[in-house]
């Protein structure tokens, strides 16, 4: 088991299930062209998110951490005609790239990007009465993951699916800064102990380092 093995495996899965198309490829290319390290989910993880969205019949999806819109495209494609993805992004430049990529995907009518700090945007969404969401994907900065989870509960109903990316790597990676590690540890302890959800963590590999996604259903 080495890096080469799991990259080969991801490419095998991606080819087998045709996990790319001109829109997704252009989105990944836009990250390359911007000269930014790609921190989006892998193709197979994108498809997994889409399948999960379909499984819960999602009409309203919330994402924290848009980046260039790659995971957002996978999620929004699972929505019915009258469905909506609200995606939160702190960095206005990332949001601008994502907006272009969503337009290129023909998804601009289904996706609303809100630019700002998710810690402030989430209470705003609650005040506006936008929820409850059918599915919530937590993938923004790691230190406040537990706070994101608590705020996500306010935007949920029984049965809401809450997914959180990158909840394993920072527990074990010696290069991880303390604030990220503690953020993820606090989040994991919270979902494990919380009566509000039933949850587990699934290890993931994809193209990146080994990591994990938390999967939680609101009770
Ligand atoms: N979900 C994306 C990847 C997200 S990467 C995908 O898989 O394609 C994490 C993103 O969260 C980055 O774009 C970063 O700018 C954003 N982010 C960081 N801190 C944030 C905050 N406090 N509020 C909202 N977004 C934040
Ligand atoms: C980072 C963030 C992510 O959401 C991810 O999947 C990988 C890396 C990061 O901030 O470095
Ligand atoms: Mg992530």
mmCIF file of C-alpha atoms in Angstrom, residues 81-174:
data_model
loop_
_atom_site.group_PDB
_atom_site.id
_atom_site.type_symbol
_atom_site.label_atom_id
_atom_site.label_comp_id
_atom_site.label_asym_id
_atom_site.label_seq_id
_atom_site.Cartn_x
_atom_site.Cartn_y
_atom_site.Cartn_z
ATOM 1 C CA UNK A 81 -35.523 21.123 -10.877
ATOM 2 C CA UNK A 82 -36.770 23.133 -7.909
ATOM 3 C CA UNK A 83 -33.914 22.135 -5.595
ATOM 4 C CA UNK A 84 -31.262 24.438 -4.179
ATOM 5 C CA UNK A 85 -27.677 24.257 -2.994
ATOM 6 C CA UNK A 86 -26.484 27.048 -0.739
ATOM 7 C CA UNK A 87 -22.701 27.017 -0.523
ATOM 8 C CA UNK A 88 -20.611 29.171 1.827
ATOM 9 C CA UNK A 89 -17.148 30.467 0.918
ATOM 10 C CA UNK A 90 -14.894 32.823 2.846
ATOM 11 C CA UNK A 91 -12.505 33.695 0.013
ATOM 12 C CA UNK A 92 -14.086 36.029 -2.611
ATOM 13 C CA UNK A 93 -11.609 34.862 -5.259
ATOM 14 C CA UNK A 94 -12.559 31.218 -4.763
ATOM 15 C CA UNK A 95 -16.227 32.250 -4.835
ATOM 16 C CA UNK A 96 -15.689 34.066 -8.148
ATOM 17 C CA UNK A 97 -14.059 31.000 -9.709
ATOM 18 C CA UNK A 98 -16.845 28.793 -8.359
ATOM 19 C CA UNK A 99 -19.487 31.121 -9.799
ATOM 20 C CA UNK A 100 -17.934 30.770 -13.250
ATOM 21 C CA UNK A 101 -17.719 27.009 -12.903
ATOM 22 C CA UNK A 102 -21.359 26.770 -11.768
ATOM 23 C CA UNK A 103 -22.443 28.886 -14.743
ATOM 24 C CA UNK A 104 -20.395 26.700 -17.070
ATOM 25 C CA UNK A 105 -22.213 23.712 -15.562
ATOM 26 C CA UNK A 106 -25.590 25.363 -16.234
ATOM 27 C CA UNK A 107 -26.284 25.178 -12.498
ATOM 28 C CA UNK A 108 -26.429 28.884 -11.662
ATOM 29 C CA UNK A 109 -30.187 28.693 -11.004
ATOM 30 C CA UNK A 110 -29.786 25.898 -8.479
ATOM 31 C CA UNK A 111 -26.769 27.200 -6.587
ATOM 32 C CA UNK A 112 -26.456 30.224 -4.349
ATOM 33 C CA UNK A 113 -22.953 31.132 -3.192
ATOM 34 C CA UNK A 114 -22.782 33.185 -0.014
ATOM 35 C CA UNK A 115 -19.411 34.815 0.522
ATOM 36 C CA UNK A 116 -18.219 35.250 4.088
ATOM 37 C CA UNK A 117 -17.287 33.440 7.261
ATOM 38 C CA UNK A 118 -19.494 30.386 7.736
ATOM 39 C CA UNK A 119 -19.552 31.106 11.487
ATOM 40 C CA UNK A 120 -21.451 34.309 10.679
ATOM 41 C CA UNK A 121 -23.378 33.090 7.638
ATOM 42 C CA UNK A 122 -24.898 30.077 9.401
ATOM 43 C CA UNK A 123 -26.755 32.103 12.085
ATOM 44 C CA UNK A 124 -27.941 34.414 9.276
ATOM 45 C CA UNK A 125 -29.403 31.456 7.398
ATOM 46 C CA UNK A 126 -31.136 30.394 10.586
ATOM 47 C CA UNK A 127 -32.531 33.903 11.153
ATOM 48 C CA UNK A 128 -33.811 33.958 7.562
ATOM 49 C CA UNK A 129 -35.584 30.645 8.134
ATOM 50 C CA UNK A 130 -33.923 29.128 5.073
ATOM 51 C CA UNK A 131 -33.695 25.642 6.567
ATOM 52 C CA UNK A 132 -34.160 22.909 7.345
ATOM 53 C CA UNK A 133 -31.704 21.366 4.916
ATOM 54 C CA UNK A 134 -31.976 17.747 3.809
ATOM 55 C CA UNK A 135 -28.196 17.379 3.579
ATOM 56 C CA UNK A 136 -25.296 19.429 4.964
ATOM 57 C CA UNK A 137 -21.682 19.042 3.820
ATOM 58 C CA UNK A 138 -19.056 20.484 6.179
ATOM 59 C CA UNK A 139 -15.780 21.091 4.307
ATOM 60 C CA UNK A 140 -14.569 24.575 5.319
ATOM 61 C CA UNK A 141 -11.672 25.381 7.699
ATOM 62 C CA UNK A 142 -11.053 22.696 10.298
ATOM 63 C CA UNK A 143 -10.605 24.510 13.677
ATOM 64 C CA UNK A 144 -14.324 25.417 14.053
ATOM 65 C CA UNK A 145 -15.725 22.077 12.816
ATOM 66 C CA UNK A 146 -17.530 21.485 16.145
ATOM 67 C CA UNK A 147 -19.125 24.947 15.963
ATOM 68 C CA UNK A 148 -20.163 24.279 12.363
ATOM 69 C CA UNK A 149 -21.790 21.063 13.511
ATOM 70 C CA UNK A 150 -23.701 22.799 16.315
ATOM 71 C CA UNK A 151 -24.898 25.507 13.926
ATOM 72 C CA UNK A 152 -25.770 22.862 11.331
ATOM 73 C CA UNK A 153 -28.079 21.197 13.858
ATOM 74 C CA UNK A 154 -30.100 24.433 13.992
ATOM 75 C CA UNK A 155 -30.575 24.137 10.230
ATOM 76 C CA UNK A 156 -31.583 20.482 10.360
ATOM 77 C CA UNK A 157 -34.629 18.283 10.901
ATOM 78 C CA UNK A 158 -34.778 14.657 12.018
ATOM 79 C CA UNK A 159 -33.278 12.690 9.142
ATOM 80 C CA UNK A 160 -30.971 15.424 7.867
ATOM 81 C CA UNK A 161 -27.718 13.923 6.625
ATOM 82 C CA UNK A 162 -24.595 15.717 7.837
ATOM 83 C CA UNK A 163 -21.299 14.833 6.144
ATOM 84 C CA UNK A 164 -17.931 16.258 7.177
ATOM 85 C CA UNK A 165 -14.745 15.906 5.132
ATOM 86 C CA UNK A 166 -11.184 15.501 6.407
ATOM 87 C CA UNK A 167 -11.899 14.192 9.885
ATOM 88 C CA UNK A 168 -9.121 11.583 10.092
ATOM 89 C CA UNK A 169 -5.927 12.854 8.479
ATOM 90 C CA UNK A 170 -5.401 15.711 10.936
ATOM 91 C CA UNK A 171 -5.730 13.327 13.881
ATOM 92 C CA UNK A 172 -2.646 11.399 12.786
ATOM 93 C CA UNK A 173 -0.590 13.661 10.507
ATOM 94 C CA UNK A 174 2.431 14.923 12.491
#
